[in-house]
Coordinates of C-alpha atoms and ligand atoms in Angstrom, one line a residue:
M27 CA 75.6 5.9 -5.2
T28 CA 71.8 6.5 -5.1
R29 CA 70.1 3.4 -6.5
S30 CA 68.2 5.7 -9.3
S31 CA 71.7 7.3 -11.0
E32 CA 73.6 3.8 -10.0
D33 CA 70.7 2.3 -12.1
S34 CA 70.6 5.1 -15.4
A35 CA 74.5 4.5 -15.6
R36 CA 74.6 1.4 -15.6
E37 CA 71.5 1.3 -18.2
A38 CA 73.5 3.7 -20.3
Q39 CA 76.8 1.5 -21.0
P40 CA 77.2 -0.7 -24.1
P41 CA 77.5 -4.3 -22.9
L42 CA 81.4 -5.4 -22.2
A43 CA 83.0 -7.3 -25.2
T44 CA 83.7 -10.5 -24.7
G45 CA 87.4 -10.3 -23.9
D46 CA 90.2 -8.7 -25.4
T47 CA 92.7 -11.9 -25.8
G48 CA 90.6 -12.6 -29.1
R49 CA 90.2 -15.2 -31.3
E50 CA 92.5 -14.9 -34.2
G51 CA 91.7 -12.9 -37.2
E52 CA 90.0 -10.7 -34.8
F53 CA 90.9 -7.4 -33.0
P54 CA 88.1 -6.9 -30.3
Q55 CA 88.4 -4.2 -27.7
Q56 CA 86.6 -3.0 -24.9
A57 CA 84.9 1.0 -25.1
P58 CA 86.1 2.8 -22.0
R59 CA 83.1 2.8 -19.4
L60 CA 81.8 6.5 -17.4
G61 CA 80.2 5.9 -14.4
N62 CA 78.3 8.1 -12.2
Q63 CA 80.1 11.6 -13.0
Y64 CA 79.6 12.6 -9.8
R65 CA 79.7 9.8 -7.4
D66 CA 83.1 8.7 -9.2
D67 CA 84.9 12.6 -9.1
R68 CA 87.2 11.8 -6.0
V69 CA 88.4 15.4 -6.6
L70 CA 85.0 17.3 -6.8
R71 CA 83.3 15.5 -3.4
G72 CA 86.6 15.9 -1.7
F73 CA 86.4 19.9 -2.5
L74 CA 83.0 19.8 -1.9
D75 CA 83.4 18.0 1.4
R76 CA 85.9 20.3 2.7
A77 CA 84.7 23.7 1.5
L78 CA 80.6 23.8 1.7
P79 CA 78.9 23.5 5.2
R80 CA 77.4 20.2 5.7
E81 CA 73.9 21.3 5.0
V82 CA 74.9 23.1 1.6
H83 CA 76.1 19.7 0.5
S84 CA 73.3 17.5 1.0
A85 CA 70.9 20.5 -0.4
I86 CA 72.9 20.2 -3.5
D87 CA 74.0 16.3 -3.7
G88 CA 70.5 15.2 -5.4
D89 CA 71.2 17.8 -8.2
L90 CA 74.9 16.9 -8.5
D91 CA 73.8 12.8 -8.4
A92 CA 71.4 13.5 -11.3
L93 CA 73.8 15.7 -13.2
G94 CA 76.8 12.9 -13.0
A95 CA 74.1 10.4 -14.5
H96 CA 73.2 12.4 -16.9
A97 CA 77.2 12.9 -17.8
A98 CA 77.4 9.1 -18.2
A99 CA 74.4 8.6 -20.4
A100 CA 75.2 11.6 -22.7
W101 CA 78.8 10.2 -23.1
V102 CA 77.2 7.0 -24.6
A103 CA 74.2 8.1 -26.5
A104 CA 76.3 10.2 -28.4
R105 CA 79.0 8.1 -29.4
A106 CA 75.7 5.9 -30.6
R107 CA 74.5 8.4 -33.2
T108 CA 75.7 10.6 -35.8
P109 CA 77.0 13.8 -34.9
E110 CA 75.0 16.5 -35.8
V111 CA 76.1 20.4 -36.5
P112 CA 73.6 23.6 -36.3
V113 CA 72.2 24.2 -40.0
L114 CA 71.6 27.9 -41.4
T115 CA 68.9 28.6 -43.8
Q116 CA 69.2 32.4 -44.8
W117 CA 66.1 32.6 -47.6
S118 CA 62.9 30.8 -47.8
A119 CA 61.3 29.2 -50.9
W120 CA 60.1 32.5 -51.6
G121 CA 62.6 35.0 -51.4
E122 CA 62.1 36.0 -48.0
R123 CA 65.4 36.8 -45.5
I124 CA 64.4 34.3 -42.9
D125 CA 67.9 33.6 -41.2
R126 CA 66.7 30.3 -39.0
I127 CA 69.1 28.2 -37.7
E128 CA 68.4 25.0 -36.7
S129 CA 69.9 23.6 -33.8
T130 CA 71.0 19.9 -32.4
R131 CA 68.8 18.1 -30.7
T132 CA 71.1 18.2 -27.8
W133 CA 70.6 22.0 -28.1
E134 CA 67.2 21.9 -28.3
R135 CA 66.7 20.1 -25.0
G136 CA 69.4 23.1 -23.6
A137 CA 67.0 25.0 -22.2
A138 CA 65.3 22.4 -20.0
Y139 CA 68.6 21.1 -18.8
S140 CA 69.9 24.8 -17.7
A141 CA 66.8 25.8 -16.2
R142 CA 65.8 22.4 -14.3
Y143 CA 69.5 22.9 -12.7
G144 CA 69.4 26.4 -12.5
L145 CA 73.0 26.5 -14.3
V146 CA 72.9 30.3 -14.9
A147 CA 70.7 30.9 -11.5
A148 CA 72.3 29.1 -9.2
G149 CA 75.5 31.4 -9.5
H150 CA 73.2 34.2 -8.4
D151 CA 71.1 32.6 -5.7
A152 CA 71.1 34.1 -2.2
T153 CA 70.3 30.5 -0.8
H154 CA 73.8 29.4 -0.3
G155 CA 75.0 32.7 0.4
A156 CA 78.7 33.1 -0.4
H157 CA 78.7 29.6 -1.9
A158 CA 76.4 30.0 -4.6
R159 CA 79.4 30.2 -7.4
V160 CA 80.7 26.8 -5.9
D161 CA 77.2 25.4 -6.0
Q162 CA 76.8 26.3 -9.6
F163 CA 80.2 25.9 -11.1
A164 CA 79.8 22.1 -9.7
R165 CA 76.9 22.0 -11.6
V166 CA 78.9 23.3 -14.9
Y167 CA 81.4 21.0 -14.1
L168 CA 79.3 18.1 -14.2
H169 CA 77.3 18.8 -17.1
H170 CA 79.5 20.8 -19.6
V171 CA 80.3 17.9 -21.7
A172 CA 77.0 16.6 -22.5
S173 CA 75.5 20.1 -22.9
E174 CA 77.8 20.1 -26.1
F175 CA 79.0 23.5 -25.6
Y176 CA 75.5 24.8 -24.3
T177 CA 77.3 26.2 -21.8
C178 CA 78.9 29.1 -24.1
P179 CA 75.8 30.8 -24.1
L180 CA 74.9 30.0 -20.8
A181 CA 78.5 31.3 -19.7
M182 CA 77.6 34.7 -21.6
S183 CA 74.2 35.1 -20.1
D184 CA 76.0 34.4 -16.8
G185 CA 78.4 37.2 -17.6
A186 CA 75.5 39.4 -18.9
A187 CA 73.7 39.0 -16.0
T188 CA 76.6 40.5 -13.7
A189 CA 77.8 43.0 -16.0
L190 CA 73.8 44.6 -16.1
K191 CA 73.9 44.3 -12.3
A192 CA 77.4 45.9 -11.8
A193 CA 75.8 48.5 -14.3
A194 CA 72.8 49.2 -12.0
N195 CA 70.7 50.3 -15.1
H196 CA 67.6 49.2 -13.5
A197 CA 64.9 49.1 -16.8
L198 CA 67.4 46.7 -18.4
L199 CA 67.7 44.7 -14.9
D200 CA 63.8 44.0 -14.4
R201 CA 63.7 43.2 -18.2
A202 CA 66.6 41.0 -18.5
L203 CA 67.2 39.4 -15.2
P204 CA 64.5 37.3 -14.1
R205 CA 64.8 35.8 -17.6
L206 CA 68.4 35.3 -17.6
L207 CA 67.9 33.5 -14.2
S208 CA 64.5 31.9 -15.2
R209 CA 64.1 28.1 -13.7
D210 CA 61.8 27.6 -16.0
P211 CA 62.8 26.6 -19.6
A212 CA 60.1 28.8 -21.2
T213 CA 61.0 31.7 -20.1
L214 CA 64.9 31.1 -20.0
W215 CA 66.8 33.9 -22.2
L216 CA 70.0 33.3 -23.8
S217 CA 72.4 36.5 -24.0
G218 CA 75.3 36.6 -26.9
Q219 CA 78.6 38.8 -25.9
W220 CA 79.3 40.4 -29.7
M221 CA 82.7 41.8 -29.0
T222 CA 85.2 40.7 -31.5
E223 CA 84.8 42.3 -35.3
T224 CA 87.0 41.7 -38.0
A225 CA 89.4 44.4 -36.9
G226 CA 89.5 44.1 -33.3
G227 CA 89.1 41.2 -31.5
S228 CA 92.2 41.3 -28.8
D229 CA 92.4 44.9 -29.9
V230 CA 88.9 45.8 -29.2
G231 CA 89.6 49.4 -29.3
R232 CA 89.5 48.9 -33.2
T233 CA 85.9 48.2 -33.0
E234 CA 84.4 49.6 -35.8
S235 CA 80.5 49.1 -35.4
V236 CA 78.9 52.6 -35.0
A237 CA 76.0 53.9 -32.9
R238 CA 74.0 56.3 -34.7
R239 CA 70.6 58.1 -33.2
D240 CA 67.7 57.6 -35.5
A241 CA 64.7 60.2 -36.6
D242 CA 63.1 59.3 -33.2
G243 CA 66.4 59.3 -31.0
R244 CA 66.4 55.9 -30.6
W245 CA 70.1 54.4 -30.8
R246 CA 70.5 52.2 -34.0
L247 CA 73.4 50.0 -34.5
H248 CA 75.6 49.2 -37.4
G249 CA 78.2 47.2 -38.2
R250 CA 79.8 43.7 -38.7
K251 CA 80.3 41.2 -35.9
W252 CA 83.1 38.6 -36.9
F253 CA 82.0 35.9 -33.8
T254 CA 78.5 35.6 -32.3
S255 CA 78.5 32.1 -30.3
A256 CA 74.8 33.1 -29.2
I257 CA 73.0 34.1 -32.4
V258 CA 70.0 31.8 -31.1
G259 CA 69.7 33.9 -27.7
E260 CA 67.2 36.3 -26.9
M261 CA 69.7 39.4 -26.5
A262 CA 73.5 40.5 -26.3
L263 CA 75.7 42.7 -24.7
T264 CA 77.7 44.6 -27.6
L265 CA 80.3 47.0 -27.8
A266 CA 79.7 50.2 -30.4
R267 CA 81.4 53.6 -31.3
P268 CA 78.6 56.7 -30.3
E269 CA 78.7 58.3 -34.0
G270 CA 81.1 61.4 -34.0
A271 CA 83.1 59.7 -31.0
E272 CA 86.9 60.0 -30.7
D273 CA 89.0 56.5 -31.9
G274 CA 90.5 54.3 -29.0
A275 CA 88.9 51.9 -26.5
A276 CA 87.9 54.7 -24.0
A277 CA 85.4 56.0 -26.4
L278 CA 83.4 52.9 -27.1
A279 CA 79.9 52.0 -25.2
M280 CA 78.2 49.4 -24.5
F281 CA 74.8 48.3 -25.6
Y282 CA 72.0 46.2 -24.9
V283 CA 70.3 44.8 -27.9
E284 CA 67.3 42.4 -28.2
A285 CA 67.6 39.6 -31.0
R286 CA 63.9 40.1 -32.4
D287 CA 61.1 42.7 -32.0
A288 CA 58.0 41.7 -30.6
A289 CA 56.6 40.3 -33.6
G290 CA 59.1 37.5 -33.5
R291 CA 61.3 39.6 -37.1
W292 CA 65.3 40.4 -36.9
N293 CA 65.7 43.6 -35.2
G294 CA 68.1 44.8 -38.0
I295 CA 70.5 41.6 -37.9
R296 CA 71.1 39.4 -40.7
I297 CA 73.2 36.2 -40.4
D298 CA 75.8 35.9 -42.8
R299 CA 77.0 32.8 -42.1
L300 CA 77.5 29.8 -39.9
K301 CA 81.8 29.4 -38.8
D302 CA 83.0 26.4 -40.1
K303 CA 85.3 25.0 -36.9
L304 CA 87.9 22.8 -35.9
G305 CA 85.5 21.8 -32.9
T306 CA 82.4 23.3 -30.7
R307 CA 80.3 22.1 -34.1
E308 CA 77.5 21.8 -32.3
L309 CA 77.3 25.6 -31.2
P310 CA 76.1 28.1 -34.1
T311 CA 79.1 30.7 -34.1
S312 CA 78.0 33.2 -36.7
E313 CA 78.9 36.3 -38.6
I314 CA 76.7 39.2 -38.4
H315 CA 75.8 42.5 -39.9
L316 CA 73.5 45.0 -38.0
D317 CA 71.9 46.9 -39.9
G318 CA 70.4 49.5 -37.5
A319 CA 69.8 47.4 -35.0
L320 CA 67.8 49.1 -32.0
A321 CA 69.6 48.9 -28.4
E322 CA 70.2 50.9 -25.8
P323 CA 72.9 52.2 -24.0
V324 CA 73.9 50.3 -20.7
G325 CA 75.5 52.7 -18.7
E326 CA 77.4 56.0 -20.2
L327 CA 78.1 56.4 -23.8
A328 CA 82.0 55.8 -23.3
H329 CA 83.9 53.5 -21.0
G330 CA 81.8 50.4 -22.6
V331 CA 85.3 48.1 -22.0
R332 CA 84.8 49.1 -18.4
L333 CA 81.1 48.1 -18.0
I334 CA 81.6 45.0 -19.7
A335 CA 84.5 43.8 -17.8
P336 CA 82.8 42.1 -15.4
M337 CA 80.8 39.7 -17.9
L338 CA 84.5 38.9 -19.5
N339 CA 85.9 37.9 -15.4
V340 CA 82.4 35.7 -15.5
T341 CA 82.9 34.0 -18.8
R342 CA 86.8 33.7 -18.3
M343 CA 85.7 31.3 -14.7
W344 CA 83.2 29.8 -17.1
N345 CA 86.1 29.0 -19.3
A346 CA 88.1 27.1 -16.5
V347 CA 85.6 25.0 -15.5
C348 CA 84.6 24.0 -18.6
A349 CA 88.4 23.4 -19.6
L350 CA 88.6 21.3 -16.2
A351 CA 85.6 19.4 -17.0
T352 CA 87.2 18.3 -20.5
M353 CA 90.4 17.3 -18.6
R354 CA 88.3 15.4 -16.3
R355 CA 86.2 13.4 -18.9
C356 CA 89.6 12.5 -20.5
L357 CA 91.7 10.9 -17.5
A358 CA 88.0 9.2 -16.5
L359 CA 88.4 7.3 -20.6
A360 CA 91.9 7.0 -20.5
F361 CA 92.0 5.7 -17.1
D362 CA 89.2 3.2 -17.4
Y363 CA 90.8 2.0 -20.7
A364 CA 94.1 1.4 -19.4
Q365 CA 92.7 -1.6 -16.7
R366 CA 90.8 -3.0 -20.0
R367 CA 93.2 -2.6 -22.8
R368 CA 96.2 -6.0 -22.1
A369 CA 99.7 -5.1 -23.9
F370 CA 102.4 -7.4 -23.1
G371 CA 100.8 -9.6 -21.2
R372 CA 99.2 -7.1 -18.7
P373 CA 96.8 -4.0 -18.2
L374 CA 98.4 -1.4 -19.3
I375 CA 97.7 0.5 -16.2
G376 CA 100.7 -2.3 -14.9
H377 CA 103.1 -0.5 -16.9
P378 CA 104.7 1.7 -14.9
L379 CA 105.5 4.2 -17.5
H380 CA 101.7 3.8 -18.5
R381 CA 100.8 4.4 -15.0
A382 CA 103.3 7.2 -14.5
T383 CA 102.1 9.0 -17.8
L384 CA 98.8 9.2 -17.0
A385 CA 99.2 10.0 -13.0
G386 CA 101.4 13.1 -13.6
L387 CA 98.4 14.1 -15.9
Q388 CA 95.8 13.8 -13.1
A389 CA 98.3 15.6 -10.5
E390 CA 98.2 18.6 -13.4
F391 CA 94.7 18.1 -13.2
E392 CA 93.7 18.2 -9.3
A393 CA 95.8 21.0 -8.9
A394 CA 94.4 23.0 -11.3
F395 CA 91.0 21.9 -10.1
E396 CA 92.3 23.6 -6.4
L397 CA 92.8 26.7 -8.2
V398 CA 89.7 27.0 -10.3
F399 CA 87.4 26.2 -7.4
F400 CA 89.4 28.8 -5.1
V401 CA 88.6 31.4 -7.8
A402 CA 85.0 30.5 -7.7
Q403 CA 84.8 30.4 -4.0
L404 CA 86.3 34.1 -4.0
L405 CA 84.0 35.1 -6.7
G406 CA 81.2 33.9 -4.1
R407 CA 82.9 36.0 -1.6
V408 CA 83.3 39.1 -3.5
E409 CA 80.1 39.3 -4.7
T410 CA 78.2 38.2 -1.6
D411 CA 80.1 41.3 0.1
G412 CA 81.8 39.0 2.5
A413 CA 85.5 40.0 0.8
T414 CA 88.3 42.4 1.8
A415 CA 89.6 44.1 -0.5
R416 CA 93.1 41.8 -0.6
E417 CA 91.0 38.9 -1.6
K418 CA 89.4 41.4 -4.4
A419 CA 93.1 41.9 -5.7
L420 CA 93.5 38.6 -5.4
L421 CA 90.0 37.4 -7.9
R422 CA 91.7 39.9 -10.6
V423 CA 94.9 38.0 -10.8
L424 CA 93.4 35.0 -10.4
T425 CA 91.0 34.7 -12.9
P426 CA 93.0 35.5 -15.6
L427 CA 95.8 33.0 -14.2
A428 CA 93.4 30.4 -13.8
K429 CA 91.8 30.9 -17.5
L430 CA 94.9 31.0 -19.7
W431 CA 96.4 27.7 -17.5
T432 CA 93.4 25.7 -17.5
G433 CA 93.2 26.6 -21.0
K434 CA 96.6 25.4 -22.1
L435 CA 96.3 21.9 -20.1
A436 CA 92.8 20.7 -21.2
V437 CA 94.4 20.7 -25.0
R438 CA 97.9 18.9 -23.3
I439 CA 95.5 16.2 -21.5
A440 CA 93.3 16.1 -24.1
S441 CA 96.2 15.0 -26.4
E442 CA 97.7 12.7 -23.9
A443 CA 94.5 11.4 -23.6
C444 CA 94.4 10.6 -27.5
E445 CA 97.9 8.9 -27.3
A446 CA 96.8 7.0 -24.2
F447 CA 94.0 5.0 -26.0
G448 CA 97.1 4.1 -29.2
G449 CA 95.4 4.2 -32.2
V450 CA 91.7 4.4 -31.6
G451 CA 92.5 7.3 -29.7
Y452 CA 92.8 8.5 -33.4
I453 CA 89.0 7.4 -34.2
E454 CA 86.0 9.2 -34.3
D455 CA 83.7 7.3 -33.2
T456 CA 85.3 6.9 -30.1
G457 CA 84.6 10.1 -29.0
M458 CA 88.4 11.2 -28.3
P459 CA 89.2 13.5 -31.1
L460 CA 85.9 15.2 -30.6
L461 CA 87.4 16.1 -26.9
L462 CA 90.8 17.3 -28.5
R463 CA 89.6 19.7 -31.6
D464 CA 87.1 20.9 -28.5
A465 CA 89.9 21.8 -26.6
Q466 CA 91.7 23.9 -28.9
V467 CA 89.2 26.5 -27.9
Y468 CA 89.8 26.8 -24.6
P469 CA 93.4 29.1 -25.2
I470 CA 91.4 30.7 -27.9
W471 CA 88.2 32.4 -26.8
E472 CA 87.7 34.9 -24.2
G473 CA 91.0 35.6 -24.4
T474 CA 94.0 34.4 -25.8
T475 CA 96.6 32.9 -23.2
N476 CA 99.0 36.1 -24.4
V477 CA 96.4 38.9 -24.0
L478 CA 96.0 37.3 -20.6
A479 CA 99.0 36.8 -19.6
L480 CA 99.4 40.5 -20.2
D481 CA 96.2 41.3 -18.7
V482 CA 97.8 39.5 -14.9
L483 CA 100.7 42.1 -16.0
R484 CA 98.2 45.3 -15.4
A485 CA 96.5 43.6 -12.4
L486 CA 100.2 43.2 -10.9
D487 CA 100.5 47.1 -11.7
V488 CA 97.6 47.8 -9.9
N489 CA 98.1 45.7 -7.2
G490 CA 101.8 44.1 -7.0
I491 CA 102.9 41.2 -6.2
D492 CA 103.2 40.7 -2.5
D493 CA 99.5 40.1 -1.9
L494 CA 99.6 37.0 -4.2
V495 CA 102.7 35.6 -2.9
A496 CA 101.4 36.9 0.9
A497 CA 98.2 34.8 0.2
A498 CA 99.9 31.5 -1.1
D499 CA 102.4 31.6 2.2
A500 CA 99.5 31.9 4.3
L501 CA 98.1 28.9 2.2
L502 CA 101.6 26.9 3.1
G503 CA 101.5 28.2 6.8
E504 CA 97.9 26.6 7.1
A505 CA 99.3 23.3 5.5
G506 CA 102.7 22.7 7.1
A507 CA 101.2 23.3 10.5
D508 CA 99.8 20.1 10.2
A509 CA 102.7 17.2 11.0
S510 CA 101.6 14.4 9.4
L511 CA 102.0 16.8 6.1
R512 CA 105.2 17.6 7.3
E513 CA 105.6 13.7 8.4
A514 CA 105.2 12.6 4.6
G515 CA 107.8 14.8 3.3
A516 CA 105.5 17.4 1.6
D517 CA 108.1 19.9 -0.5
L518 CA 106.4 22.8 0.7
H519 CA 110.2 24.5 0.3
S520 CA 109.8 24.5 -3.8
V521 CA 106.5 25.9 -3.3
R522 CA 108.0 29.1 -2.0
A523 CA 110.7 28.8 -3.8
A524 CA 108.7 29.4 -7.2
L525 CA 106.8 32.2 -5.6
D526 CA 110.4 33.7 -4.5
A527 CA 111.8 33.5 -7.8
A528 CA 108.5 35.1 -9.9
R529 CA 108.7 37.7 -7.6
E530 CA 112.5 38.4 -8.2
W531 CA 111.7 37.7 -12.1
Q532 CA 109.3 40.7 -12.2
L533 CA 111.3 43.0 -9.8
A534 CA 114.1 42.5 -12.1
H535 CA 112.3 42.6 -15.3
A536 CA 109.9 46.0 -14.2
A537 CA 111.8 48.4 -15.8
H538 CA 112.1 46.7 -18.9
R539 CA 108.8 46.7 -20.5
D540 CA 109.9 45.0 -23.9
A541 CA 111.4 42.1 -21.6
L542 CA 108.6 41.8 -19.2
E543 CA 105.8 41.3 -21.8
A544 CA 108.0 38.8 -23.5
G545 CA 108.5 36.8 -20.4
A546 CA 104.6 37.4 -19.3
R547 CA 103.7 33.6 -20.2
G548 CA 106.3 32.7 -18.3
L549 CA 105.6 34.7 -15.1
A550 CA 101.7 34.0 -15.1
L551 CA 102.4 30.1 -15.4
T552 CA 104.9 30.0 -12.8
L553 CA 102.3 32.2 -10.7
A554 CA 99.1 29.8 -11.3
R555 CA 101.2 26.7 -10.6
A556 CA 102.5 27.8 -7.1
F557 CA 99.2 29.3 -6.4
A558 CA 97.8 25.8 -7.0
A559 CA 100.0 24.2 -5.3
A560 CA 99.8 25.9 -2.4
L561 CA 96.1 25.2 -2.6
L562 CA 96.7 21.5 -3.1
A563 CA 99.4 21.6 0.0
R564 CA 96.0 22.7 2.3
H565 CA 93.7 20.4 0.7
A566 CA 96.3 17.3 1.3
A567 CA 96.8 18.3 4.6
W568 CA 92.8 18.9 5.5
A569 CA 92.5 15.1 3.6
V570 CA 95.7 13.3 5.5
R571 CA 93.7 14.9 8.8
E572 CA 90.6 14.4 8.2
R573 CA 89.9 11.3 6.3
G574 CA 93.2 9.6 6.4
D575 CA 93.3 10.1 2.8
R576 CA 96.8 10.5 1.3
V577 CA 95.9 10.6 -2.4
P578 CA 95.6 14.6 -2.6
L579 CA 99.5 14.5 -1.2
A580 CA 100.2 12.1 -4.2
A581 CA 99.2 14.3 -6.5
L582 CA 101.1 17.5 -4.5
S583 CA 104.4 15.3 -4.7
L584 CA 103.8 14.5 -8.6
F585 CA 102.7 18.2 -9.2
V586 CA 105.5 19.8 -7.5
G587 CA 107.9 16.8 -8.7
H588 CA 106.9 18.2 -12.3
G589 CA 108.2 21.5 -11.2
L590 CA 106.6 24.9 -10.8
T591 CA 108.2 27.3 -12.4
R592 CA 108.3 28.5 -16.2
L593 CA 109.9 31.6 -16.0
A594 CA 112.3 32.3 -19.0
T595 CA 114.3 35.3 -19.7
A596 CA 113.9 35.9 -23.7
S597 CA 116.7 37.5 -25.3
M598 CA 115.2 40.7 -27.2
D599 CA 117.9 40.7 -29.6
W600 CA 117.8 36.9 -30.7
T601 CA 113.8 36.9 -30.8
A602 CA 114.1 39.8 -33.0
V603 CA 116.3 38.6 -35.1
L604 CA 114.8 35.0 -35.6
A605 CA 111.3 36.8 -36.1
S606 CA 112.7 38.9 -39.1
A607 CA 114.2 36.1 -40.8
Q608 CA 111.0 34.6 -41.0
R609 CA 109.9 35.7 -44.7
S610 CA 106.4 36.6 -45.6
A611 CA 104.9 35.7 -48.8
G612 CA 105.3 38.1 -51.6
E613 CA 108.5 40.0 -49.9
P614 CA 111.2 40.7 -52.4
Ligands
FAD11 C1 84.5 29.4 -31.8 C2 84.5 30.4 -31.5 C3 83.7 31.2 -30.7 C4 83.9 32.6 -30.6 N1 82.6 33.5 -30.1 C5 82.7 34.8 -30.1 C6 81.2 35.1 -28.9 O1 80.2 34.9 -29.0 N2 81.5 36.5 -28.9 C7 82.9 37.1 -29.5 O2 82.7 38.4 -29.5 N3 83.6 36.6 -29.5 C8 83.8 35.0 -30.1 N4 85.2 34.4 -30.9 C9 86.4 35.8 -30.4 C10 87.5 35.1 -29.6 O3 86.8 35.7 -28.5 C11 88.4 36.0 -29.8 O4 88.8 35.3 -31.6 C12 89.8 35.8 -29.3 O5 89.4 36.7 -28.4 C13 91.0 36.3 -30.2 O6 90.8 37.4 -30.6 P1 91.6 37.8 -32.5 O7 90.4 36.6 -33.6 O8 90.9 39.2 -32.9 O9 93.0 37.8 -32.7 P2 94.2 38.3 -32.2 O10 94.0 39.6 -31.3 O11 94.0 38.7 -33.8 O12 95.4 37.5 -32.3 C14 95.7 36.6 -32.2 C15 97.5 36.4 -32.2 O13 97.9 37.2 -31.6 C16 98.3 37.4 -30.4 N5 97.9 38.6 -29.9 C17 97.9 39.7 -30.2 N6 97.9 40.5 -29.3 C18 98.8 40.2 -28.6 C19 99.5 41.3 -27.7 N7 99.4 42.8 -27.3 N8 101.0 40.6 -27.3 C20 101.4 39.4 -27.6 N9 100.5 38.6 -28.6 C21 99.2 39.4 -28.9 C22 96.9 36.4 -29.5 O14 97.3 36.3 -28.4 C23 97.1 35.3 -31.0 O15 97.2 34.3 -30.5 C24 84.8 33.8 -30.6 C25 86.3 32.6 -30.9 C26 85.9 31.3 -31.6 C27 87.1 30.4 -32.3

């Protein structure tokens, strides 16, 4: 740790309580403490040491160190103040419709941090070639919790930059790309992704917004967007049905919209209200009406879902990285607290069951980390044209797998972390309930678990399961070739067995669409876990060989010990019986 980051992390800490035995009548407990979240993160640092060339790692080390120090300081600062939420003012005192949103103080500093550390720009920067995405997502992972979900509009901005590049609309690229990728807060733009409507969320084909040409031949959008999290942004990509086009998803077109005109007035947009949400409360998620918003088609006047897909792949990656960040924060706090809090005569960490509980969660996190950052590596290779067709197919299936698994895991780890604090884990100003509430968003937005499990089936329909299994096998071969891993008794056999079971399950159900869909979650979770185990095995072999470090091997053993398969075959008959037995209100 450099002096500066060490000092700032230390200064950010509250003084230690005087002890936890306490005098009679008192109940003093020590708050958990966070050090520099980069320097202290063995998992991130180990991955970067293995995956990045030394010169790339050295080049970004200073920024990661600063982000790690800020993460610790921001956690303490946030606990010391009353939580803030954005406020919408719809009318001025004089009856003028203004729809002004006042952001929280953390959000007001969001552009400065994002630009300074290139949270979007780094992913598109050619300096580190195919490593750009690993560089970027390491930054995002360190900054996410401190950003208080400013990462949500950043994810959509990154997605918009990626979708505009893929659509190769040069006029829009010239206008928007330098702003989306700006490293100057004064010129940085945020983009929204306005897809969800009241009728069509997952089922986007039911989108009701319409695009009509005005008297001057320009496109104007009319409709209602039901969840728009980046309404404070300067632009958005959205879907609408050109007037007269057929029903269904294929007839939707993707449009580019700027939120305000040159004079700073809203571009035919009304903000109906801000959502009152379970978590992510700093994020101004709004319901809006489009009343003739001027818009430009990004590509052809159809197949908008295909055009917006590159955006979704990127925002799903951000979702997975942010889910990892929440897990890491929960575990850092829970492990620290377990050393401070005593029960039954010793620190919590000294109790075999508490230790096993936390270590088991850490093992799950380490496997998930390997999967998510492997997908970041793949994305970087694909975007810099360094990838084979097989790697492109692998990216297609691993992106929804990483998103869906980490979304669920973050909720589980956040819930366990609250419990690991006992009663105070339920108390607001410890910050733990906030982590749990926020975590619940990861499995919902950017595609729910079920929707993504079905997306995995579609990817397997196109590319088959064999390439995925072969890629995992290659990783296991690499790991198994290492004598130290074999000698340590790493259970690679169970990983292979889980992959084989997934393949057999998929083949056995391929002809029965309902049964295949009903078991899609189990298949997806099995594939995610088995692939992650293969990656963790490769990393563990490297750590033992290069560093004499057996800690990743411990994570591998515990993770595999939890079982990798989650396959389940639901009886179609019994699920129908049980579901139809649940009466709806109002039924006779
Ligand atoms: C805080 C927050 C911010 C958001 N911000 C944005 C934003 O900025 N832009 C935006 O466009 N959207 C945004 N969303 C919306 C979000 O992406 C959608 O709510 C989400 O994709 C789910 O869509 P839905 O609400 O229509 O749910 P539904 O599609 O109605 O799903 C309901 C349930 O049915 C299940 N389901 C649906 N179809 C199937 C199927 N075929 N098989 C099995 N199960 C199925 C789902 O898994 C889910 O459990 C936001 C949501 C939240 C919570």
